[in-house]
CSV table of C-alpha atoms and ligand atoms in Angstrom, one decimal:
chain,number,residue,atom,x,y,z
A,84,MET,CA,-15.3,-35.4,18.5
A,85,ASP,CA,-14.0,-32.5,16.3
A,86,ALA,CA,-16.1,-30.4,14.0
A,87,ARG,CA,-14.9,-27.8,11.5
A,88,VAL,CA,-17.3,-25.2,10.1
A,89,THR,CA,-16.5,-22.4,7.7
A,90,ALA,CA,-18.8,-19.5,6.9
A,91,HIS,CA,-17.7,-17.3,4.0
A,92,ALA,CA,-19.3,-14.0,3.1
A,93,ARG,CA,-19.6,-15.0,-0.6
A,94,TYR,CA,-21.5,-18.2,0.1
A,95,SER,CA,-25.1,-17.5,1.0
A,96,ILE,CA,-28.5,-19.2,0.5
A,97,GLY,CA,-30.6,-16.0,0.4
A,98,GLU,CA,-32.6,-13.6,2.4
A,99,ILE,CA,-34.7,-15.1,5.2
A,100,ASP,CA,-38.3,-14.1,5.1
A,101,LYS,CA,-39.1,-13.2,8.7
A,102,ARG,CA,-42.3,-15.2,8.4
A,103,LEU,CA,-40.2,-18.3,8.7
A,104,TYR,CA,-40.9,-17.8,12.4
A,105,GLY,CA,-44.7,-17.8,12.0
A,106,SER,CA,-47.2,-19.5,14.2
A,107,PHE,CA,-50.7,-21.0,14.2
A,108,LEU,CA,-53.8,-20.7,16.3
A,109,GLU,CA,-56.8,-23.0,15.7
A,110,HIS,CA,-60.2,-23.2,17.3
A,111,LEU,CA,-59.1,-26.5,18.9
A,112,GLY,CA,-59.1,-27.6,22.6
A,113,ARG,CA,-57.9,-24.7,24.8
A,114,ALA,CA,-55.9,-22.8,22.2
A,115,VAL,CA,-58.5,-20.0,22.0
A,116,TYR,CA,-60.7,-20.4,25.0
A,117,THR,CA,-58.6,-20.2,28.2
A,118,GLY,CA,-55.6,-20.0,25.9
A,119,ILE,CA,-55.6,-16.5,24.4
A,120,TYR,CA,-59.2,-15.6,25.5
A,121,GLU,CA,-60.4,-15.8,29.1
A,122,PRO,CA,-62.6,-12.8,30.2
A,123,GLU,CA,-62.5,-13.9,33.8
A,124,HIS,CA,-58.7,-14.2,34.0
A,125,PRO,CA,-57.0,-11.7,36.4
A,126,THR,CA,-54.8,-10.4,33.5
A,127,ALA,CA,-57.7,-10.1,31.0
A,128,LEU,CA,-58.0,-7.0,29.0
A,129,PRO,CA,-61.4,-5.3,28.5
A,130,ASN,CA,-61.8,-7.4,25.3
A,131,GLY,CA,-61.3,-10.7,27.3
A,132,MET,CA,-57.8,-11.4,26.0
A,133,ARG,CA,-55.2,-12.7,28.5
A,134,ARG,CA,-52.4,-10.1,28.9
A,135,ASP,CA,-50.0,-12.6,30.3
A,136,VAL,CA,-50.2,-14.7,27.1
A,137,ILE,CA,-49.9,-11.6,24.9
A,138,ASP,CA,-46.7,-10.8,26.7
A,139,LEU,CA,-45.2,-14.2,26.0
A,140,VAL,CA,-46.3,-14.1,22.3
A,141,ARG,CA,-44.7,-10.6,22.0
A,142,GLU,CA,-41.5,-12.0,23.5
A,143,LEU,CA,-41.5,-14.9,21.0
A,144,ASP,CA,-41.7,-12.4,18.2
A,145,THR,CA,-43.7,-14.4,15.7
A,146,PRO,CA,-44.4,-12.1,12.7
A,147,VAL,CA,-47.5,-13.9,11.4
A,148,CYS,CA,-50.2,-16.1,12.9
A,149,ARG,CA,-52.4,-18.5,10.8
A,150,TYR,CA,-56.1,-18.7,11.9
A,151,PRO,CA,-58.7,-20.2,12.4
A,152,GLY,CA,-57.6,-23.7,11.3
A,153,GLY,CA,-56.5,-26.4,10.6
A,154,ASN,CA,-59.1,-29.1,10.3
A,155,PHE,CA,-61.5,-26.8,12.1
A,156,VAL,CA,-61.7,-24.4,9.1
A,157,SER,CA,-63.1,-27.0,6.7
A,158,ALA,CA,-66.6,-26.8,8.3
A,159,TYR,CA,-66.4,-23.3,9.7
A,160,ASN,CA,-68.8,-20.5,9.0
A,161,TRP,CA,-66.9,-17.3,9.5
A,162,GLU,CA,-70.2,-15.4,9.7
A,163,ASP,CA,-70.9,-17.2,13.0
A,164,GLY,CA,-68.1,-15.3,14.7
A,165,ILE,CA,-69.2,-11.7,13.9
A,166,GLY,CA,-71.8,-9.4,15.4
A,167,PRO,CA,-73.1,-9.2,19.0
A,168,LYS,CA,-71.7,-12.0,21.0
A,169,GLY,CA,-75.1,-12.9,22.5
A,170,ASN,CA,-76.4,-13.6,19.0
A,171,ARG,CA,-73.6,-15.9,17.9
A,172,PRO,CA,-74.6,-19.6,17.5
A,173,THR,CA,-73.0,-22.5,19.2
A,174,ARG,CA,-72.0,-25.0,16.5
A,175,LEU,CA,-70.8,-28.6,16.6
A,176,ASP,CA,-67.2,-28.7,15.3
A,177,LEU,CA,-66.9,-31.9,13.3
A,178,ALA,CA,-63.1,-31.9,13.2
A,179,TRP,CA,-62.6,-32.3,16.9
A,180,ARG,CA,-66.1,-33.3,18.1
A,181,THR,CA,-66.4,-30.3,20.3
A,182,SER,CA,-68.8,-27.3,20.7
A,183,GLU,CA,-67.8,-24.0,19.3
A,184,SER,CA,-69.3,-21.0,21.1
A,185,ASN,CA,-68.1,-18.5,18.5
A,186,GLN,CA,-67.3,-15.9,21.2
A,187,VAL,CA,-64.0,-15.4,19.4
A,188,GLY,CA,-64.2,-14.6,15.7
A,189,VAL,CA,-62.3,-12.5,13.2
A,190,HIS,CA,-62.8,-9.2,15.1
A,191,GLU,CA,-61.5,-10.6,18.3
A,192,PHE,CA,-58.6,-12.4,16.6
A,193,ALA,CA,-57.6,-9.3,14.8
A,194,GLU,CA,-57.5,-7.3,18.0
A,195,TRP,CA,-55.5,-10.0,19.7
A,196,ALA,CA,-53.0,-10.2,16.7
A,197,ASP,CA,-52.5,-6.5,16.8
A,198,ALA,CA,-51.8,-6.6,20.6
A,199,ALA,CA,-49.5,-9.6,20.2
A,200,GLY,CA,-47.5,-7.8,17.4
A,201,THR,CA,-48.3,-10.4,14.7
A,202,ASP,CA,-49.9,-10.2,11.3
A,203,MET,CA,-52.9,-12.3,10.4
A,204,MET,CA,-52.8,-15.2,7.9
A,205,LEU,CA,-56.4,-16.3,7.4
A,206,ALA,CA,-57.7,-19.5,5.9
A,207,VAL,CA,-61.0,-19.9,4.0
A,208,ASN,CA,-63.2,-22.9,4.1
A,209,LEU,CA,-62.9,-24.9,0.9
A,210,GLY,CA,-64.2,-28.1,2.5
A,211,SER,CA,-67.9,-27.7,3.3
A,212,ARG,CA,-68.1,-24.3,1.5
A,213,GLY,CA,-66.4,-22.7,-1.5
A,214,LEU,CA,-65.7,-19.7,-3.7
A,215,ASP,CA,-68.6,-17.6,-2.6
A,216,GLU,CA,-67.9,-17.8,1.1
A,217,ALA,CA,-64.2,-17.1,0.4
A,218,ARG,CA,-64.9,-13.9,-1.7
A,219,ASN,CA,-67.4,-12.6,0.9
A,220,PHE,CA,-64.9,-13.2,3.7
A,221,VAL,CA,-62.1,-11.4,1.9
A,222,GLU,CA,-64.5,-8.5,1.1
A,223,TYR,CA,-65.5,-8.3,4.8
A,224,VAL,CA,-62.0,-8.2,6.0
A,225,ASN,CA,-60.3,-6.1,3.3
A,226,HIS,CA,-62.8,-3.8,1.6
A,227,PRO,CA,-63.0,-0.2,3.0
A,228,GLY,CA,-66.7,0.2,2.7
A,229,GLY,CA,-69.7,0.8,0.4
A,230,SER,CA,-70.5,-2.9,-0.2
A,231,GLN,CA,-72.7,-5.4,1.7
A,232,TRP,CA,-69.9,-7.2,3.6
A,233,SER,CA,-67.6,-4.3,4.2
A,234,ASP,CA,-70.5,-2.2,5.6
A,235,LEU,CA,-71.5,-5.1,7.8
A,236,ARG,CA,-67.9,-5.0,9.2
A,237,ARG,CA,-68.2,-1.3,9.8
A,238,LYS,CA,-71.6,-1.8,11.6
A,239,ASN,CA,-69.9,-4.5,13.7
A,240,GLY,CA,-67.5,-1.9,15.0
A,241,ARG,CA,-64.5,-1.9,12.7
A,242,ALA,CA,-64.3,1.0,10.3
A,243,ASP,CA,-61.0,0.4,8.7
A,244,PRO,CA,-60.3,-2.8,6.7
A,245,TRP,CA,-57.6,-5.0,8.2
A,246,ASP,CA,-56.0,-5.5,4.8
A,247,VAL,CA,-54.9,-9.1,5.3
A,248,LYS,CA,-52.5,-10.1,2.6
A,249,LEU,CA,-51.9,-13.7,3.2
A,250,TRP,CA,-54.8,-16.2,2.6
A,251,CYS,CA,-54.8,-20.0,2.7
A,252,LEU,CA,-57.1,-21.7,0.2
A,253,GLY,CA,-58.4,-24.4,2.6
A,254,ASN,CA,-56.5,-26.8,4.8
A,255,GLU,CA,-55.1,-30.3,4.2
A,256,MET,CA,-57.5,-31.0,1.4
A,257,ASP,CA,-55.6,-34.1,0.5
A,258,GLY,CA,-56.6,-35.7,3.8
A,259,PRO,CA,-59.6,-38.1,3.9
A,260,TRP,CA,-60.2,-36.9,7.5
A,261,GLN,CA,-61.0,-33.4,6.2
A,262,VAL,CA,-64.6,-32.3,6.0
A,263,GLY,CA,-65.2,-31.9,2.3
A,264,HIS,CA,-62.0,-33.8,1.3
A,265,LYS,CA,-61.4,-33.7,-2.4
A,266,SER,CA,-59.3,-35.4,-5.1
A,267,ALA,CA,-56.3,-33.4,-6.4
A,268,HIS,CA,-58.2,-32.5,-9.6
A,269,GLU,CA,-61.3,-31.4,-7.7
A,270,TYR,CA,-59.4,-29.3,-5.2
A,271,GLY,CA,-57.0,-27.9,-7.8
A,272,HIS,CA,-59.9,-26.7,-9.9
A,273,LEU,CA,-61.7,-25.2,-6.9
A,274,ALA,CA,-58.6,-23.5,-5.5
A,275,ASN,CA,-57.8,-22.0,-8.9
A,276,GLU,CA,-61.3,-20.6,-9.4
A,277,THR,CA,-61.3,-19.2,-5.9
A,278,ALA,CA,-57.9,-17.7,-6.4
A,279,LYS,CA,-59.0,-16.0,-9.6
A,280,ALA,CA,-62.0,-14.6,-7.8
A,281,LEU,CA,-59.9,-13.3,-4.9
A,282,ARG,CA,-57.4,-11.8,-7.4
A,283,ALA,CA,-60.2,-10.1,-9.2
A,284,PHE,CA,-60.8,-8.3,-6.0
A,285,ASP,CA,-57.1,-7.6,-5.2
A,286,ASP,CA,-54.3,-9.0,-7.3
A,287,LYS,CA,-51.7,-8.2,-4.5
A,288,LEU,CA,-53.1,-10.9,-2.2
A,289,GLU,CA,-50.6,-13.7,-1.4
A,290,LEU,CA,-52.4,-17.0,-1.8
A,291,VAL,CA,-51.4,-20.4,-0.4
A,292,VAL,CA,-52.6,-23.6,-2.0
A,293,CYS,CA,-52.7,-26.9,-0.1
A,294,GLY,CA,-49.9,-29.4,-0.7
A,295,SER,CA,-49.6,-32.7,1.2
A,296,SER,CA,-50.5,-33.1,4.8
A,297,HIS,CA,-47.3,-35.1,5.2
A,298,SER,CA,-44.8,-37.0,3.1
A,299,GLU,CA,-46.3,-40.4,3.9
A,300,MET,CA,-49.6,-39.6,2.2
A,301,ALA,CA,-50.4,-42.1,-0.6
A,302,THR,CA,-51.1,-39.2,-2.9
A,303,TYR,CA,-47.7,-37.4,-2.3
A,304,PRO,CA,-46.0,-36.0,-4.4
A,305,GLN,CA,-48.5,-36.5,-7.3
A,306,TRP,CA,-50.9,-34.3,-5.3
A,307,GLU,CA,-48.5,-31.3,-5.6
A,308,ALA,CA,-48.0,-31.9,-9.3
A,309,THR,CA,-51.7,-32.0,-10.1
A,310,VAL,CA,-52.7,-29.2,-7.8
A,311,LEU,CA,-49.9,-26.9,-9.1
A,312,GLU,CA,-50.8,-27.7,-12.7
A,313,GLU,CA,-54.3,-26.4,-12.0
A,314,THR,CA,-53.2,-23.4,-10.0
A,315,TYR,CA,-49.7,-22.4,-10.9
A,316,ASP,CA,-50.5,-19.0,-12.4
A,317,GLN,CA,-52.7,-17.9,-9.5
A,318,VAL,CA,-50.9,-18.9,-6.3
A,319,ASP,CA,-47.8,-17.8,-4.5
A,320,TYR,CA,-47.1,-20.6,-2.1
A,321,ILE,CA,-47.8,-24.3,-1.7
A,322,SER,CA,-48.4,-25.4,1.9
A,323,LEU,CA,-46.7,-28.4,3.5
A,324,HIS,CA,-47.2,-29.9,7.0
A,325,MET,CA,-45.1,-32.3,9.0
A,326,TYR,CA,-45.3,-33.5,12.6
A,327,PHE,CA,-42.4,-35.3,14.4
A,328,GLU,CA,-42.8,-38.4,16.6
A,329,ASN,CA,-40.6,-40.5,18.9
A,330,TYR,CA,-42.9,-43.3,19.9
A,331,GLU,CA,-39.9,-45.7,19.9
A,332,LYS,CA,-38.0,-43.5,22.3
A,333,ASN,CA,-34.9,-43.7,20.0
A,334,THR,CA,-33.2,-40.4,20.2
A,335,ALA,CA,-30.8,-40.9,17.3
A,336,GLU,CA,-33.6,-41.9,15.0
A,337,TYR,CA,-35.8,-39.1,16.2
A,338,LEU,CA,-33.1,-36.5,15.6
A,339,ALA,CA,-32.5,-37.8,12.1
A,340,LEU,CA,-36.1,-37.0,11.1
A,341,PRO,CA,-35.2,-33.5,9.9
A,342,GLU,CA,-33.4,-35.3,7.0
A,343,LYS,CA,-36.8,-36.5,5.9
A,344,LEU,CA,-38.1,-32.9,6.2
A,345,ASP,CA,-35.2,-31.7,4.1
A,346,ARG,CA,-36.0,-34.3,1.4
A,347,TYR,CA,-39.7,-33.4,1.5
A,348,ILE,CA,-38.8,-29.7,0.8
A,349,GLY,CA,-36.4,-30.7,-1.9
A,350,THR,CA,-38.9,-33.0,-3.6
A,351,VAL,CA,-41.7,-30.4,-3.6
A,352,GLY,CA,-39.2,-27.8,-4.8
A,353,GLY,CA,-38.5,-30.2,-7.7
A,354,VAL,CA,-42.2,-30.5,-8.4
A,355,ILE,CA,-42.6,-26.7,-8.4
A,356,ASP,CA,-39.7,-26.4,-10.9
A,357,PHE,CA,-41.3,-29.2,-13.1
A,358,VAL,CA,-44.6,-27.5,-13.3
A,359,LYS,CA,-43.0,-24.1,-13.8
A,360,SER,CA,-41.1,-25.5,-16.8
A,361,LYS,CA,-44.1,-27.3,-18.1
A,362,LYS,CA,-46.1,-24.0,-18.0
A,363,ARG,CA,-43.1,-22.0,-19.5
A,364,SER,CA,-43.8,-19.7,-16.5
A,365,LYS,CA,-41.6,-17.0,-15.0
A,366,ARG,CA,-43.5,-17.2,-11.8
A,367,ASP,CA,-41.8,-18.6,-8.7
A,368,VAL,CA,-44.1,-20.5,-6.3
A,369,LYS,CA,-42.5,-20.9,-2.8
A,370,ILE,CA,-43.3,-23.2,0.1
A,371,SER,CA,-45.4,-22.2,3.1
A,372,PHE,CA,-44.6,-24.8,5.7
A,373,ASP,CA,-47.6,-23.7,7.7
A,374,GLU,CA,-47.8,-26.6,10.2
A,375,TRP,CA,-44.8,-28.2,11.9
A,376,ASN,CA,-44.0,-29.3,15.4
A,377,VAL,CA,-43.4,-32.3,17.6
A,378,TRP,CA,-46.7,-34.1,18.1
A,379,TYR,CA,-46.9,-37.5,19.7
A,380,HIS,CA,-46.8,-37.3,23.5
A,381,GLU,CA,-50.6,-37.2,24.0
A,382,ARG,CA,-51.7,-38.0,20.4
A,383,LYS,CA,-52.9,-41.6,20.8
A,384,SER,CA,-54.7,-41.1,24.1
A,385,ASP,CA,-56.3,-37.9,22.7
A,386,ALA,CA,-57.7,-39.8,19.7
A,387,LYS,CA,-59.3,-42.3,22.0
A,388,ARG,CA,-60.8,-39.7,24.4
A,389,MET,CA,-62.2,-37.7,21.5
A,390,LYS,CA,-64.2,-40.7,20.3
A,391,GLU,CA,-65.8,-41.0,23.7
A,392,TRP,CA,-66.7,-37.5,24.6
A,393,ASP,CA,-70.0,-35.6,24.2
A,394,TRP,CA,-69.2,-32.4,22.3
A,395,PRO,CA,-67.4,-30.5,25.2
A,396,HIS,CA,-66.5,-26.8,24.8
A,397,ALA,CA,-62.7,-26.0,24.9
A,398,PRO,CA,-61.6,-29.4,26.4
A,399,VAL,CA,-58.0,-30.3,27.2
A,400,LEU,CA,-56.9,-31.7,23.8
A,401,LEU,CA,-53.5,-32.1,22.1
A,402,GLU,CA,-51.7,-30.7,25.2
A,403,ASP,CA,-48.3,-32.3,24.6
A,404,ILE,CA,-45.9,-31.6,27.4
A,405,TYR,CA,-42.5,-31.2,25.7
A,406,ASN,CA,-39.2,-32.3,27.1
A,407,PHE,CA,-35.5,-31.4,26.6
A,408,GLU,CA,-35.2,-33.9,23.7
A,409,ASP,CA,-37.8,-31.9,21.8
A,410,VAL,CA,-35.6,-28.8,22.2
A,411,LEU,CA,-33.0,-30.6,20.1
A,412,GLN,CA,-35.6,-31.6,17.6
A,413,VAL,CA,-37.1,-28.1,17.2
A,414,GLY,CA,-33.6,-26.7,16.9
A,415,CYS,CA,-32.9,-29.1,14.0
A,416,ILE,CA,-36.2,-28.4,12.3
A,417,LEU,CA,-35.6,-24.6,12.4
A,418,ASN,CA,-32.1,-25.1,11.1
A,419,THR,CA,-33.6,-27.1,8.2
A,420,PHE,CA,-35.9,-24.2,7.4
A,421,ILE,CA,-33.0,-21.7,7.5
A,422,ARG,CA,-30.9,-23.9,5.2
A,423,ARG,CA,-33.9,-24.2,2.9
A,424,SER,CA,-35.0,-20.6,3.1
A,425,ASP,CA,-34.6,-20.2,-0.6
A,426,ARG,CA,-37.7,-22.5,-1.0
A,427,VAL,CA,-39.4,-22.0,2.3
A,428,ARG,CA,-40.6,-18.5,2.9
A,429,ILE,CA,-43.2,-19.0,5.5
A,430,ALA,CA,-43.3,-21.6,8.3
A,431,CYS,CA,-45.7,-21.8,11.2
A,432,ILE,CA,-45.1,-23.6,14.4
A,433,ALA,CA,-48.3,-25.6,15.2
A,434,GLN,CA,-49.5,-24.4,17.4
A,435,LEU,CA,-49.0,-21.4,19.7
A,436,VAL,CA,-50.9,-21.8,22.9
A,437,ASN,CA,-51.9,-25.0,24.8
A,438,VAL,CA,-52.5,-27.2,21.8
A,439,ILE,CA,-49.1,-28.7,20.8
A,440,ALA,CA,-47.7,-25.4,21.7
A,441,PRO,CA,-44.7,-23.5,23.2
A,442,ILE,CA,-46.9,-21.6,25.6
A,443,MET,CA,-49.1,-23.2,28.2
A,444,THR,CA,-51.8,-21.7,30.4
A,445,GLU,CA,-53.8,-22.7,33.4
A,446,PRO,CA,-57.4,-21.4,33.4
A,447,GLY,CA,-57.5,-18.6,35.9
A,448,GLY,CA,-53.8,-19.0,36.7
A,449,ALA,CA,-50.3,-19.0,35.3
A,450,ALA,CA,-48.9,-18.9,31.7
A,451,TRP,CA,-45.4,-20.5,31.2
A,452,ARG,CA,-42.9,-21.4,28.5
A,453,GLN,CA,-42.6,-25.0,27.5
A,454,THR,CA,-39.1,-26.3,26.7
A,455,ILE,CA,-39.6,-25.8,22.9
A,456,TYR,CA,-40.3,-22.2,23.5
A,457,HIS,CA,-36.6,-21.5,23.9
A,458,PRO,CA,-35.1,-22.7,20.6
A,459,PHE,CA,-38.0,-21.1,18.7
A,460,HIS,CA,-37.5,-17.8,20.6
A,461,LEU,CA,-33.7,-17.8,20.0
A,462,ALA,CA,-34.1,-18.5,16.2
A,463,SER,CA,-37.0,-16.1,15.8
A,464,ARG,CA,-35.1,-13.3,17.6
A,465,HIS,CA,-31.7,-13.9,16.1
A,466,GLY,CA,-32.1,-16.0,12.9
A,467,ARG,CA,-32.8,-13.1,10.6
A,468,GLY,CA,-31.0,-11.6,7.7
A,469,THR,CA,-29.1,-13.8,5.1
A,470,ALA,CA,-29.0,-17.6,5.4
A,471,LEU,CA,-25.4,-18.8,5.0
A,472,GLN,CA,-24.1,-21.7,3.0
A,473,LEU,CA,-21.8,-23.4,5.5
A,474,ASP,CA,-19.1,-25.9,4.9
A,475,VAL,CA,-19.4,-28.5,7.7
A,476,ASP,CA,-16.9,-31.3,8.4
A,477,CYS,CA,-18.0,-33.6,11.1
A,478,LYS,CA,-18.6,-37.4,11.7
A,479,SER,CA,-22.0,-38.7,10.8
A,480,TYR,CA,-24.2,-41.7,11.6
A,481,THR,CA,-26.6,-44.0,9.7
A,482,SER,CA,-30.3,-43.9,10.5
A,483,GLY,CA,-33.5,-45.4,9.3
A,484,VAL,CA,-34.4,-42.3,7.4
A,485,ALA,CA,-31.0,-41.4,6.0
A,486,ASP,CA,-27.4,-42.4,5.8
A,487,ASP,CA,-24.8,-39.8,6.7
A,488,VAL,CA,-26.6,-37.8,9.4
A,489,SER,CA,-24.0,-35.3,10.6
A,490,TYR,CA,-23.6,-35.3,14.4
A,491,LEU,CA,-23.4,-31.6,14.1
A,492,ASP,CA,-26.6,-29.9,12.9
A,493,ILE,CA,-25.8,-26.3,12.2
A,494,ALA,CA,-27.3,-23.3,10.4
A,495,GLY,CA,-26.0,-19.7,10.2
A,496,THR,CA,-27.3,-16.3,9.5
A,497,HIS,CA,-25.7,-12.9,8.8
A,498,ASP,CA,-27.6,-9.8,9.9
A,499,ALA,CA,-25.7,-7.0,8.1
A,500,ASP,CA,-27.8,-4.3,9.8
A,501,ALA,CA,-27.0,-5.6,13.3
A,502,GLY,CA,-23.4,-6.5,12.3
A,503,THR,CA,-23.8,-10.0,13.7
A,504,LEU,CA,-23.4,-13.6,12.6
A,505,THR,CA,-25.5,-16.2,14.5
A,506,PHE,CA,-25.1,-19.9,14.4
A,507,PHE,CA,-27.5,-22.5,15.8
A,508,ALA,CA,-25.8,-25.8,16.6
A,509,ILE,CA,-27.1,-29.1,17.9
A,510,ASN,CA,-24.8,-31.8,19.0
A,511,ARG,CA,-26.7,-35.0,18.0
A,512,HIS,CA,-24.2,-37.2,19.7
A,513,GLY,CA,-25.4,-38.7,23.0
A,514,GLN,CA,-22.0,-39.4,24.6
A,515,GLU,CA,-19.3,-37.2,23.1
A,516,HIS,CA,-18.5,-33.6,23.6
A,517,MET,CA,-17.9,-31.8,20.4
A,518,ASP,CA,-15.0,-29.4,19.9
A,519,ILE,CA,-16.1,-26.9,17.2
A,520,ALA,CA,-13.8,-24.7,15.2
A,521,LEU,CA,-15.9,-22.1,13.5
A,522,ALA,CA,-14.0,-20.0,10.9
A,523,VAL,CA,-15.7,-16.9,9.5
A,524,GLU,CA,-14.1,-15.6,6.3
A,525,ARG,CA,-14.4,-12.1,4.7
A,526,PHE,CA,-17.1,-10.7,7.1
A,527,GLY,CA,-14.6,-8.2,8.6
A,528,SER,CA,-12.9,-8.7,11.9
A,529,VAL,CA,-14.7,-10.4,14.8
A,530,LYS,CA,-15.1,-8.3,17.9
A,531,SER,CA,-16.7,-10.7,20.3
A,532,VAL,CA,-18.5,-13.9,20.7
A,533,GLU,CA,-21.3,-15.2,23.0
A,534,HIS,CA,-22.4,-18.7,23.5
A,535,THR,CA,-26.0,-19.5,24.8
A,536,LEU,CA,-26.5,-23.1,25.8
A,537,ILE,CA,-29.6,-25.3,26.4
A,538,LYS,CA,-28.6,-28.5,28.1
A,539,HIS,CA,-30.2,-30.8,30.6
A,540,ASP,CA,-28.9,-34.2,31.7
A,541,ASP,CA,-32.3,-35.7,31.5
A,542,LEU,CA,-33.8,-35.9,28.0
A,543,GLU,CA,-37.2,-36.2,29.5
A,544,ALA,CA,-36.9,-33.0,31.6
A,545,ARG,CA,-40.0,-30.8,31.3
A,546,ASN,CA,-41.1,-27.3,32.2
A,547,THR,CA,-44.2,-27.3,34.4
A,548,LYS,CA,-46.3,-24.6,36.2
A,549,GLU,CA,-44.4,-25.5,39.4
A,550,ASN,CA,-41.0,-25.6,37.7
A,551,PRO,CA,-41.3,-23.4,34.6
A,552,ASP,CA,-37.5,-22.8,34.2
A,553,ASN,CA,-36.3,-26.4,34.5
A,554,VAL,CA,-35.1,-26.3,30.9
A,555,LYS,CA,-33.9,-22.9,29.7
A,556,PRO,CA,-31.0,-21.2,28.0
A,557,HIS,CA,-27.8,-20.2,29.9
A,558,GLN,CA,-25.2,-17.8,28.9
A,559,THR,CA,-21.7,-19.3,29.0
A,560,ASN,CA,-18.2,-17.7,28.7
A,561,ASP,CA,-16.6,-20.7,27.1
A,562,ALA,CA,-16.3,-19.6,23.5
A,563,THR,CA,-12.8,-18.2,22.6
A,564,LEU,CA,-11.5,-16.3,19.6
A,565,GLU,CA,-8.4,-17.0,17.7
A,566,GLY,CA,-8.3,-14.4,14.9
A,567,ASN,CA,-11.5,-15.1,12.9
A,568,THR,CA,-12.0,-18.6,14.3
A,569,VAL,CA,-14.3,-19.3,17.2
A,570,ARG,CA,-13.5,-22.3,19.3
A,571,LEU,CA,-15.9,-23.9,21.7
A,572,SER,CA,-16.8,-27.3,23.2
A,573,VAL,CA,-20.4,-28.3,23.4
A,574,PRO,CA,-21.7,-31.2,25.6
A,575,PRO,CA,-23.4,-34.3,24.2
A,576,TYR,CA,-27.1,-33.8,23.3
A,577,SER,CA,-27.1,-30.0,23.5
A,578,TYR,CA,-28.4,-26.9,21.8
A,579,SER,CA,-26.2,-23.9,21.3
A,580,MET,CA,-26.5,-20.4,19.8
A,581,ILE,CA,-23.2,-18.8,18.9
A,582,ARG,CA,-23.5,-15.1,18.3
A,583,ILE,CA,-20.6,-13.2,16.8
A,584,THR,CA,-20.4,-9.4,16.8
A,585,LEU,CA,-18.4,-8.0,13.8
B,294,LIG,O1,-52.5,-28.9,14.3
B,294,LIG,C1,-53.4,-29.9,14.5
B,294,LIG,C2,-54.0,-30.4,13.2
B,294,LIG,O2,-53.0,-31.1,12.4
B,294,LIG,C3,-54.6,-29.4,12.3
B,294,LIG,O3,-55.9,-29.0,12.6
B,294,LIG,C4,-54.5,-30.1,10.9
B,294,LIG,O4,-54.4,-29.2,9.9
B,294,LIG,C5,-53.4,-31.0,11.1
B,294,LIG,O5,-53.7,-32.3,10.7
């Protein structure tokens, strides 16, 4: 099959916010305990954080990390996680039916984030608590001193404020599963009043209001309209979440799901514009896609196990083991975010360690990269700069979620500082090679081209502790240059990064 792609210097989508490659850590399963924190681990730092995991997170280069939840945050008391560790209470976490020892709280997370080279994105509890807890938490984290909460932080060992800019006003408040779930009006009102109080403290904060938990919610997209009508003047982002499933084991249908993601972003973008016009506002609210990933491998069995267990601490939970097929999916999802980067400014892979995550750990033992680590790593490292509006000409197929799904999924970025053009291309055809002609117009002359390929003959191939490099990128020498046109042939069901030096 042939595919023709043209990138032209005059056709761009906009600047990519580096936080498009954000991540998420929740107090859930082994994400925190034996994930990032394990004082007895051979690589543990004096503060108990695993050095081997920090190294992998640094390599991943995720500029922001959302914390501490997720569903967990909706019944969380942030004060339980501060002060001497011996005095911290063990609480029952109602979201995941586990025990929370509170040995990691905001101080420990802040130290970890600093070591891992990522900024904090913190969530306040608007489920079981509200405005007062939120303003106290922000004062504790961001005020220099001379007030009750900031002085307590100083007493607890941290003199300087952390100055966290990005705050989530609760989590998935549209979901009946959420502790303290609310109607759109109730939540919108509370989020607006909370935002006003936080802005009274610091009007430079960036605030994220909850949109829909997914696009199949019965309240979607009216939820977004109602919540934004309540909050439009006070918030900067509306949060969306989506998880991808392949229970039917139908690869073509599975890889078409990013079309649904694209539609979801487009619809919510329309709702934002509708409310903006209604309010006669100049303000631009953007999308924070702060939970996304493949999540289905262990989902049903986990739900069953959870019902039966007796409040364990840091159990194995949501530990999906990803395969090569998921590499293709994660590549298509990231491409959708790049193509929609005019609307989507922040996106967080959910999650980061052990729990539906690119990084896995063994208690007391190894840490390794899951298959999906690789497309995220390549995009996070190289998908920066300006997103390009590409002209793509390729055969397409019809699926349950959309007609006209192009066999070639491709996104491109121009990093003017580095003098590079980078393209991420997924061949969604299962049998045919794809001969790609990629013309780059008016960027200056092309000096060289590199092709990095991720391919495995088995869609089910996984990375394990014993075989951590089963699925990984390989450098090839097969891309050729004819003037300003790059030619290459990519195999069926494959992921490619094509990097051009100008
Ligand atoms: O990431 C797992 C869970 O998925 C989060 O806690 C919640 O926000 C979402 O439903």
